[in-house]
Amino acid sequence: MEPVTAPPLSPTDRSRVRRHRDRQRGDRAELHAVLDEALVAHLGLVVDGEPVVLPTLHARVGEVLYLHGSSGAASLRGGEPVCVTVTLLDGLVYARRWFTHSANYRSAVVRGHARRVTDPDEHLAALRSLVAAVAPGQEEYAAAPSRKELAATAVVAVDLDEASVKVRTGPPGDGDAVAEGDGRWAGVVALETRVAGVTTCPALPAGTPVPGHVPAVGDAL
Amino acid sequence: MEPVTAPPLSPTDRSRVRRHRDRQRGDRAELHAVLDEALVAHLGLVVDGEPVVLPTLHARVGEVLYLHGSSGAASLRGGEPVCVTVTLLDGLVYARRWFTHSANYRSAVVRGHARRVTDPDEHLAALRSLVAAVAPGQEEYAAAPSRKELAATAVVAVDLDEASVKVRTGPPGDGDAVAEGDGRWAGVVALETRVAGVTTCPALPAGTPVPGHVPAVGDAL
């Protein structure tokens, strides 16, 4: 068998990272990981010649990124250029100098054109993925959409043909300053997103058990 | 004394929330709170007629939003239309139906024009605010920039003249479904960002004490 070679993240020059090129990653798996871990994406559009950026839920299926049709995606007819960016903030980099402060992060910038999802099977599968992306298990537990609900929920797709991934990890970059004996502490404050509480809908009887697929207090997401 | 009336968030129609108008907030204090709490902003630009969205650090000083000049802001000459969006994801809304799943969030969308900060005093003050925004206390503890570092760190300002704030809180919107006796659990999984670890720079001697202004493991940010 021929080895399967994943396509590069982008064939275009404009998606080449210009600042901090050492932070650019070229693995498609890394793109997938960043998109899959992020709970929120930021969708960029051009409206009347000016940029608009709106938060949206997203889900990746293979090499396609789906965006929930509420938010800005609702205004997309299809064919418009879009940019979808997700950012995972992994840590804050405390340095010895203002200048060398930074953040540890993983970000993905996807550029492409919006495609309205009209095929009924793809539409349903995309909605299932959108539910599973933010609330895994709910795609089985909760009720699938009625025909009316389906019609009321637009989904936009963007092919993952052109993307860039940028990652910063590790300690502050001014470790050399230690030799100068300035004596200041420096390091990394790592961050995580955790479940702070689980509140049952007040319309349900008190004590209604929480199903096992729902994350519990303290779980990292 | 006359009461001080804050200006409205936006005088323009295009910043009026169209979807879920009940989620729009009009308080300038709410705009400030969202911008101040968020650690990352997403900057939208138009480049060659297409949208580009890049993550960036930001800081608010009064009615001005400053963006760190690395990231996309570096390519701004000044005068370009920009959109800066921040999103705080407060919770995931588990509903009885796919259709009614949602997220609890606070988001701010700021539209304006980029202004390169050239005044030396404003430049230094903006950098101080950018350090303080992500690493409070470091603006005093860490060394201020040298003249060379200052010259190498562009800052972009956006006036907070036109903005919208959108907030969703509370339980799933399909509580009525309970009356139909479908019996499914529904509720809200609240999220928070916490410190997962504090790692001292490996260039420092082991056991170097961590200063008190650095957040500790478990602190919510």
Short mmCIF file of C-alpha atoms in Angstrom, two decimals:
data_model
loop_
_atom_site.label_atom_id
_atom_site.label_comp_id
_atom_site.label_asym_id
_atom_site.label_seq_id
_atom_site.Cartn_x
_atom_site.Cartn_y
_atom_site.Cartn_z
CA MET A 1 0.00 0.00 0.00
CA GLU A 2 1.11 3.51 -0.72
CA PRO A 3 1.49 5.60 2.40
CA VAL A 4 -1.30 8.13 2.71
CA THR A 5 0.20 11.58 2.63
CA ALA A 6 -1.93 14.25 4.22
CA PRO A 7 -2.19 17.40 2.15
CA PRO A 8 -0.27 20.37 3.49
CA LEU A 9 -2.21 22.80 5.65
CA SER A 10 -2.26 25.38 2.91
CA PRO A 11 -1.04 25.74 -0.64
CA THR A 12 -1.06 29.52 -0.45
CA ASP A 13 1.58 32.02 0.48
CA ARG A 14 -0.85 34.29 2.31
CA SER A 15 -1.36 31.64 5.00
CA ARG A 16 2.35 31.49 5.74
CA VAL A 17 3.08 32.73 9.24
CA ARG A 18 5.13 35.90 9.06
CA ARG A 19 5.79 36.74 12.70
CA HIS A 20 7.46 34.12 14.87
CA ARG A 21 7.79 31.61 12.06
CA ASP A 22 9.20 29.09 14.51
CA ARG A 23 5.68 28.90 15.94
CA GLN A 24 4.09 27.71 12.72
CA ARG A 25 3.00 24.08 12.61
CA GLY A 26 2.42 22.12 9.46
CA ASP A 27 0.60 19.03 10.65
CA ARG A 28 -2.96 18.56 9.60
CA ALA A 29 -3.44 16.56 12.80
CA GLU A 30 -2.46 19.63 14.79
CA LEU A 31 -5.03 21.72 12.91
CA HIS A 32 -7.67 19.13 13.71
CA ALA A 33 -6.69 19.00 17.38
CA VAL A 34 -6.91 22.76 17.83
CA LEU A 35 -10.27 22.99 16.06
CA ASP A 36 -11.67 20.02 18.00
CA GLU A 37 -10.59 21.25 21.43
CA ALA A 38 -11.88 24.80 21.05
CA LEU A 39 -15.46 25.41 22.19
CA VAL A 40 -15.83 28.76 20.43
CA ALA A 41 -14.71 30.00 17.02
CA HIS A 42 -14.56 33.55 15.74
CA LEU A 43 -16.01 34.02 12.28
CA GLY A 44 -14.75 36.92 10.20
CA LEU A 45 -16.79 38.37 7.35
CA VAL A 46 -16.58 41.44 5.16
CA VAL A 47 -19.78 43.47 5.32
CA ASP A 48 -19.96 46.63 3.21
CA GLY A 49 -16.20 46.54 2.87
CA GLU A 50 -15.56 46.40 6.60
CA PRO A 51 -14.60 43.49 8.83
CA VAL A 52 -17.07 41.90 11.25
CA VAL A 53 -16.03 39.21 13.73
CA LEU A 54 -18.66 37.17 15.54
CA PRO A 55 -18.40 34.27 17.95
CA THR A 56 -19.94 31.01 16.84
CA LEU A 57 -20.05 27.32 17.67
CA HIS A 58 -18.23 25.05 15.29
CA ALA A 59 -17.59 21.38 14.59
CA ARG A 60 -15.10 19.63 12.36
CA VAL A 61 -16.02 16.58 10.31
CA GLY A 62 -13.03 15.30 8.39
CA GLU A 63 -11.74 18.20 6.33
CA VAL A 64 -14.87 20.33 6.68
CA LEU A 65 -15.59 22.90 9.37
CA TYR A 66 -19.26 23.49 10.14
CA LEU A 67 -20.56 26.68 11.72
CA HIS A 68 -23.84 27.06 13.48
CA GLY A 69 -26.19 29.20 11.48
CA SER A 70 -27.18 31.47 14.28
CA SER A 71 -24.68 34.26 14.87
CA GLY A 72 -23.05 35.84 11.86
CA ALA A 73 -23.27 32.72 9.76
CA ALA A 74 -26.99 33.40 9.39
CA SER A 75 -26.22 36.32 7.12
CA LEU A 76 -24.11 34.22 4.77
CA ARG A 77 -25.70 33.41 1.47
CA GLY A 78 -22.84 31.21 0.40
CA GLY A 79 -19.74 31.93 -1.61
CA GLU A 80 -18.48 34.77 0.56
CA PRO A 81 -14.88 34.73 1.72
CA VAL A 82 -14.67 33.96 5.43
CA CYS A 83 -11.99 33.50 8.03
CA VAL A 84 -12.60 31.25 11.02
CA THR A 85 -10.14 31.52 13.89
CA VAL A 86 -9.96 29.52 17.09
CA THR A 87 -7.58 30.21 19.93
CA LEU A 88 -6.71 28.07 22.93
CA LEU A 89 -4.99 30.05 25.65
CA ASP A 90 -2.75 27.57 27.45
CA GLY A 91 -0.80 29.88 29.70
CA LEU A 92 0.43 33.33 30.57
CA VAL A 93 4.16 33.90 30.25
CA TYR A 94 5.50 36.05 33.10
CA ALA A 95 8.85 37.47 32.02
CA ARG A 96 11.52 39.69 33.55
CA ARG A 97 10.74 42.57 31.24
CA TRP A 98 7.44 43.94 29.94
CA PHE A 99 8.81 43.38 26.47
CA THR A 100 9.18 39.62 26.83
CA HIS A 101 5.76 38.90 28.32
CA SER A 102 3.80 36.55 26.14
CA ALA A 103 1.13 33.88 26.10
CA ASN A 104 1.30 30.18 25.44
CA TYR A 105 -1.41 29.35 22.97
CA ARG A 106 -2.51 27.26 20.04
CA SER A 107 -4.42 29.01 17.31
CA ALA A 108 -5.81 28.00 13.95
CA VAL A 109 -6.76 30.40 11.18
CA VAL A 110 -8.94 28.90 8.46
CA ARG A 111 -9.61 30.84 5.29
CA GLY A 112 -12.11 29.84 2.68
CA HIS A 113 -15.53 30.45 1.28
CA ALA A 114 -18.81 29.86 3.04
CA ARG A 115 -21.02 27.13 1.66
CA ARG A 116 -24.63 26.87 2.82
CA VAL A 117 -25.40 23.26 3.66
CA THR A 118 -28.53 22.26 1.78
CA ASP A 119 -28.25 18.48 1.47
CA PRO A 120 -30.62 17.06 4.14
CA ASP A 121 -28.24 14.27 5.18
CA GLU A 122 -25.25 16.59 5.48
CA HIS A 123 -27.41 19.13 7.31
CA LEU A 124 -28.49 16.60 9.94
CA ALA A 125 -24.97 15.17 10.30
CA ALA A 126 -23.52 18.66 10.72
CA LEU A 127 -26.04 19.55 13.43
CA ARG A 128 -25.26 16.27 15.20
CA SER A 129 -21.57 17.20 15.12
CA LEU A 130 -22.28 20.70 16.40
CA VAL A 131 -24.17 19.29 19.40
CA ALA A 132 -21.46 16.69 20.02
CA ALA A 133 -18.72 19.32 19.81
CA VAL A 134 -19.98 21.31 22.79
CA ALA A 135 -21.99 18.70 24.67
CA PRO A 136 -20.63 15.24 23.86
CA GLY A 137 -23.24 12.54 24.40
CA GLN A 138 -26.15 14.90 23.88
CA GLU A 139 -26.30 13.98 20.21
CA GLU A 140 -27.64 10.62 21.41
CA TYR A 141 -29.42 11.70 24.60
CA ALA A 142 -31.33 14.73 23.34
CA ALA A 143 -34.08 14.69 20.74
CA ALA A 144 -33.05 15.15 17.12
CA PRO A 145 -34.60 18.08 15.30
CA SER A 146 -38.08 18.07 13.86
CA ARG A 147 -38.44 19.00 10.22
CA LYS A 148 -39.41 22.51 11.31
CA GLU A 149 -36.40 22.86 13.60
CA LEU A 150 -34.12 21.58 10.86
CA ALA A 151 -35.45 24.19 8.46
CA ALA A 152 -34.86 26.89 11.08
CA THR A 153 -31.21 26.01 11.66
CA ALA A 154 -28.88 27.06 8.90
CA VAL A 155 -25.44 25.50 8.77
CA VAL A 156 -22.46 26.89 6.92
CA ALA A 157 -19.50 24.77 5.82
CA VAL A 158 -15.93 25.84 5.16
CA ASP A 159 -13.50 23.40 3.59
CA LEU A 160 -10.17 23.04 5.38
CA ASP A 161 -8.13 23.76 2.27
CA GLU A 162 -6.27 26.79 3.51
CA ALA A 163 -5.27 27.11 7.12
CA SER A 164 -2.42 27.98 9.41
CA VAL A 165 -1.65 26.80 12.92
CA LYS A 166 0.52 28.68 15.35
CA VAL A 167 1.70 27.37 18.70
CA ARG A 168 3.76 28.89 21.49
CA THR A 169 4.88 26.73 24.38
CA GLY A 170 7.53 26.88 27.04
CA PRO A 171 9.18 29.36 29.38
CA PRO A 172 9.76 33.08 28.84
CA GLY A 173 12.25 33.89 26.13
CA ASP A 174 14.39 36.14 28.29
CA GLY A 175 16.13 33.47 30.37
CA ASP A 176 19.44 35.05 29.40
CA ALA A 177 18.56 38.00 31.58
CA VAL A 178 19.16 35.76 34.59
CA ALA A 179 22.87 35.89 33.86
CA GLU A 180 22.63 39.62 34.30
CA GLY A 181 21.54 38.90 37.84
CA ASP A 182 18.38 40.94 37.82
CA GLY A 183 16.89 38.43 40.24
CA ARG A 184 13.28 38.71 39.16
CA TRP A 185 11.03 35.67 39.14
CA ALA A 186 9.74 34.56 35.77
CA GLY A 187 7.74 31.58 34.63
CA VAL A 188 4.51 30.30 33.18
CA VAL A 189 1.02 30.35 34.67
CA ALA A 190 -0.74 27.45 32.94
CA LEU A 191 -4.49 27.81 32.40
CA GLU A 192 -7.31 25.34 31.96
CA THR A 193 -11.06 25.46 31.46
CA ARG A 194 -12.92 23.63 34.19
CA VAL A 195 -16.51 22.89 35.12
CA ALA A 196 -17.44 25.27 37.93
CA GLY A 197 -20.96 24.00 38.48
CA VAL A 198 -23.76 21.88 37.08
CA THR A 199 -27.26 23.33 37.50
CA THR A 200 -30.35 21.32 36.72
CA CYS A 201 -33.07 23.15 34.76
CA PRO A 202 -35.52 24.64 37.29
CA ALA A 203 -38.43 23.17 35.30
CA LEU A 204 -37.30 19.69 36.43
CA PRO A 205 -38.03 18.18 39.85
CA ALA A 206 -35.24 18.80 42.37
CA GLY A 207 -32.94 15.83 42.61
CA THR A 208 -33.40 14.76 39.01
CA PRO A 209 -30.25 12.69 38.42
CA VAL A 210 -27.61 14.11 36.10
CA PRO A 211 -26.74 11.64 33.32
CA GLY A 212 -23.19 10.26 33.30
CA HIS A 213 -22.18 11.88 30.03
CA VAL A 214 -22.60 15.38 31.49
CA PRO A 215 -19.28 16.71 32.82
CA ALA A 216 -19.02 17.05 36.59
CA VAL A 217 -17.68 19.88 38.75
CA GLY A 218 -13.91 20.06 38.46
CA ASP A 219 -13.68 18.25 35.13
CA ALA A 220 -11.29 19.87 32.68
CA LEU A 221 -12.82 20.59 29.28
CA MET B 1 -23.84 68.40 40.21
CA GLU B 2 -25.32 67.10 37.01
CA PRO B 3 -25.41 63.32 36.82
CA VAL B 4 -22.81 61.97 34.40
CA THR B 5 -24.59 60.16 31.60
CA ALA B 6 -22.48 57.56 29.83
CA PRO B 7 -22.76 57.68 26.06
CA PRO B 8 -24.72 54.83 24.50
CA LEU B 9 -22.70 51.86 23.31
CA SER B 10 -23.20 52.77 19.69
CA PRO B 11 -24.90 55.46 17.67
CA THR B 12 -25.10 53.25 14.58
CA ASP B 13 -27.77 50.93 13.33
CA ARG B 14 -25.30 48.35 12.08
CA SER B 15 -24.24 47.57 15.65
CA ARG B 16 -27.80 46.75 16.69
CA VAL B 17 -28.16 43.09 17.59
CA ARG B 18 -30.45 41.40 15.10
CA ARG B 19 -30.67 37.84 16.40
CA HIS B 20 -31.85 37.32 19.97
CA ARG B 21 -32.37 41.02 20.63
CA ASP B 22 -33.26 40.22 24.23
CA ARG B 23 -29.58 39.38 24.67
CA GLN B 24 -28.34 42.84 23.75
CA ARG B 25 -27.02 44.97 26.59
CA GLY B 26 -26.72 48.70 26.48
CA ASP B 27 -24.55 49.52 29.47
CA ARG B 28 -21.13 50.92 28.85
CA ALA B 29 -20.09 49.36 32.17
CA GLU B 30 -21.01 45.97 30.76
CA LEU B 31 -18.87 46.58 27.68
CA HIS B 32 -15.97 47.51 29.93
CA ALA B 33 -16.44 44.45 32.13
CA VAL B 34 -16.44 42.04 29.18
CA LEU B 35 -13.37 43.63 27.61
CA ASP B 36 -11.52 43.73 30.93
CA GLU B 37 -12.23 40.13 31.88
CA ALA B 38 -11.24 38.59 28.53
CA LEU B 39 -7.60 37.57 28.16
CA VAL B 40 -7.71 37.24 24.38
CA ALA B 41 -9.35 39.34 21.68
CA HIS B 42 -9.93 38.48 18.04
CA LEU B 43 -8.98 41.23 15.61
CA GLY B 44 -10.71 41.30 12.25
CA LEU B 45 -9.17 43.04 9.25
CA VAL B 46 -9.89 43.19 5.55
CA VAL B 47 -6.86 42.18 3.50
CA ASP B 48 -7.16 42.24 -0.28
CA GLY B 49 -10.93 42.29 0.10
CA GLU B 50 -11.07 39.20 2.30
CA PRO B 51 -11.50 38.85 6.06
CA VAL B 52 -8.63 37.88 8.33
CA VAL B 53 -9.14 37.20 12.04
CA LEU B 54 -6.16 36.98 14.36
CA PRO B 55 -5.88 36.51 18.12
CA THR B 56 -4.27 39.32 20.04
CA LEU B 57 -3.79 40.64 23.55
CA HIS B 58 -5.74 43.75 24.43
CA ALA B 59 -6.21 46.27 27.21
CA ARG B 60 -8.84 48.91 27.83
CA VAL B 61 -7.97 52.34 29.17
CA GLY B 62 -11.09 54.45 29.61
CA GLU B 63 -12.85 54.49 26.25
CA VAL B 64 -9.87 53.28 24.25
CA LEU B 65 -8.98 49.68 23.44
CA TYR B 66 -5.29 48.98 22.87
CA LEU B 67 -4.03 46.01 20.86
CA HIS B 68 -0.57 44.58 21.06
CA GLY B 69 1.31 45.26 17.89
CA SER B 70 2.52 41.76 17.33
CA SER B 71 -0.11 39.58 15.66
CA GLY B 72 -2.23 41.12 12.96
CA ALA B 73 -2.05 44.59 14.40
CA ALA B 74 1.54 44.78 13.14
CA SER B 75 0.26 45.03 9.58
CA LEU B 76 -1.98 47.99 10.38
CA ARG B 77 -0.79 51.31 9.11
CA GLY B 78 -3.60 53.18 10.76
CA GLY B 79 -6.99 54.25 9.48
CA GLU B 80 -8.14 50.80 8.43
CA PRO B 81 -11.54 49.59 9.56
CA VAL B 82 -11.21 46.89 12.20
CA CYS B 83 -13.49 44.77 14.33
CA VAL B 84 -12.32 43.53 17.71
CA THR B 85 -14.40 40.82 19.33
CA VAL B 86 -14.00 39.20 22.73
CA THR B 87 -16.05 36.29 23.98
CA LEU B 88 -16.35 34.88 27.48
CA LEU B 89 -17.84 31.40 27.48
CA ASP B 90 -19.63 31.09 30.81
CA GLY B 91 -21.44 27.81 30.34
CA LEU B 92 -22.80 25.12 28.09
CA VAL B 93 -26.57 24.81 27.92
CA TYR B 94 -27.68 21.18 27.81
CA ALA B 95 -31.22 21.07 26.49
CA ARG B 96 -33.81 18.40 25.81
CA ARG B 97 -33.57 18.80 22.07
CA TRP B 98 -30.57 19.39 19.78
CA PHE B 99 -32.33 22.50 18.59
CA THR B 100 -32.38 24.21 21.97
CA HIS B 101 -28.76 23.60 22.93
CA SER B 102 -26.93 26.84 23.48
CA ALA B 103 -24.10 28.51 25.32
CA ASN B 104 -24.08 31.05 28.10
CA TYR B 105 -21.68 33.78 27.11
CA ARG B 106 -20.83 37.44 27.19
CA SER B 107 -19.42 38.91 24.00
CA ALA B 108 -18.41 42.35 22.89
CA VAL B 109 -18.02 43.44 19.28
CA VAL B 110 -16.11 46.69 18.80
CA ARG B 111 -16.00 48.33 15.39
CA GLY B 112 -13.80 51.23 14.53
CA HIS B 113 -10.66 52.34 12.81
CA ALA B 114 -7.13 51.43 13.80
CA ARG B 115 -4.93 54.23 15.08
CA ARG B 116 -1.19 53.65 15.45
CA VAL B 117 -0.07 54.96 18.82
CA THR B 118 2.86 57.30 18.23
CA ASP B 119 2.82 59.59 21.26
CA PRO B 120 5.61 58.30 23.56
CA ASP B 121 3.60 58.77 26.77
CA GLU B 122 0.50 57.06 25.38
CA HIS B 123 2.70 54.29 23.94
CA LEU B 124 4.31 53.55 27.31
CA ALA B 125 0.98 53.78 29.16
CA ALA B 126 -0.66 51.43 26.67
CA LEU B 127 2.12 48.85 27.03
CA ARG B 128 1.82 49.09 30.81
CA SER B 129 -1.91 48.40 30.48
CA LEU B 130 -1.28 45.47 28.13
CA VAL B 131 1.08 43.86 30.67
CA ALA B 132 -1.33 44.56 33.53
CA ALA B 133 -4.26 43.12 31.56
CA VAL B 134 -2.77 39.62 31.31
CA ALA B 135 -0.36 39.61 34.25
CA PRO B 136 -1.55 42.08 36.89
CA GLY B 137 1.29 43.27 39.09
CA GLN B 138 3.93 42.63 36.46
CA GLU B 139 3.65 46.22 35.25
CA GLU B 140 5.37 47.14 38.55
CA TYR B 141 7.48 44.01 39.08
CA ALA B 142 8.99 43.55 35.62
CA ALA B 143 11.38 45.94 33.92
CA ALA B 144 9.86 48.66 31.75
CA PRO B 145 10.93 48.69 28.11
CA SER B 146 14.19 50.15 26.90
CA ARG B 147 14.02 52.72 24.14
CA LYS B 148 14.86 49.97 21.65
CA GLU B 149 12.14 47.66 22.98
CA LEU B 150 9.63 50.48 22.89
CA ALA B 151 10.45 51.16 19.25
CA ALA B 152 10.01 47.46 18.46
CA THR B 153 6.54 47.19 19.99
CA ALA B 154 3.80 48.76 17.96
CA VAL B 155 0.50 49.47 19.65
CA VAL B 156 -2.79 50.05 17.90
CA ALA B 157 -5.71 51.91 19.46
CA VAL B 158 -9.41 51.62 18.69
CA ASP B 159 -11.84 54.10 20.22
CA LEU B 160 -14.88 52.54 21.90
CA ASP B 161 -17.35 54.61 19.92
CA GLU B 162 -19.26 51.78 18.29
CA ALA B 163 -19.79 48.51 20.07
CA SER B 164 -22.38 45.92 20.93
CA VAL B 165 -22.57 43.57 23.88
CA LYS B 166 -24.55 40.37 23.88
CA VAL B 167 -25.17 38.19 26.91
CA ARG B 168 -26.95 34.89 27.39
CA THR B 169 -27.53 33.57 30.89
CA GLY B 170 -29.82 31.06 32.53
CA PRO B 171 -31.31 27.65 31.91
CA PRO B 172 -32.22 26.04 28.60
CA GLY B 173 -35.12 27.66 26.80
CA ASP B 174 -37.10 24.48 26.34
CA GLY B 175 -38.33 24.05 29.92
CA ASP B 176 -41.87 23.77 28.54
CA ALA B 177 -40.91 20.40 27.11
CA VAL B 178 -40.98 19.06 30.66
CA ALA B 179 -44.73 19.35 30.66
CA GLU B 180 -44.76 16.97 27.72
CA GLY B 181 -43.11 14.51 30.06
CA ASP B 182 -40.15 13.63 27.93
CA GLY B 183 -38.18 13.11 31.13
CA ARG B 184 -34.76 14.10 29.84
CA TRP B 185 -32.33 15.93 32.08
CA ALA B 186 -31.41 19.44 31.04
CA GLY B 187 -29.36 22.15 32.66
CA VAL B 188 -26.27 24.28 32.53
CA VAL B 189 -22.62 23.27 32.83
CA ALA B 190 -20.89 26.41 34.09
CA LEU B 191 -17.28 26.94 33.02
CA GLU B 192 -14.39 28.85 34.48
CA THR B 193 -10.75 29.45 33.62
CA ARG B 194 -8.42 28.32 36.38
CA VAL B 195 -4.70 28.18 37.01
CA ALA B 196 -3.58 24.60 36.39
CA GLY B 197 0.07 25.09 37.29
CA VAL B 198 2.79 27.64 37.94
CA THR B 199 6.21 26.74 36.50
CA THR B 200 9.30 28.72 37.35
CA CYS B 201 11.60 29.55 34.42
CA PRO B 202 14.23 26.80 34.20
CA ALA B 203 16.96 29.47 33.99
CA LEU B 204 16.25 30.34 37.63
CA PRO B 205 17.51 28.34 40.64
CA ALA B 206 15.05 25.68 41.82
CA GLY B 207 13.01 26.93 44.73
CA THR B 208 13.06 30.57 43.64
CA PRO B 209 10.04 31.96 45.48
CA VAL B 210 7.02 32.95 43.40
CA PRO B 211 5.98 36.55 44.14
CA GLY B 212 2.58 37.06 45.73
CA HIS B 213 1.02 38.84 42.77
CA VAL B 214 1.38 35.75 40.57
CA PRO B 215 -1.83 33.68 40.60
CA ALA B 216 -1.62 30.31 42.35
CA VAL B 217 -2.85 26.89 41.30
CA GLY B 218 -6.63 26.75 41.49
CA ASP B 219 -7.17 30.50 41.26
CA ALA B 220 -9.96 31.49 38.91
CA LEU B 221 -8.94 34.06 36.31
#
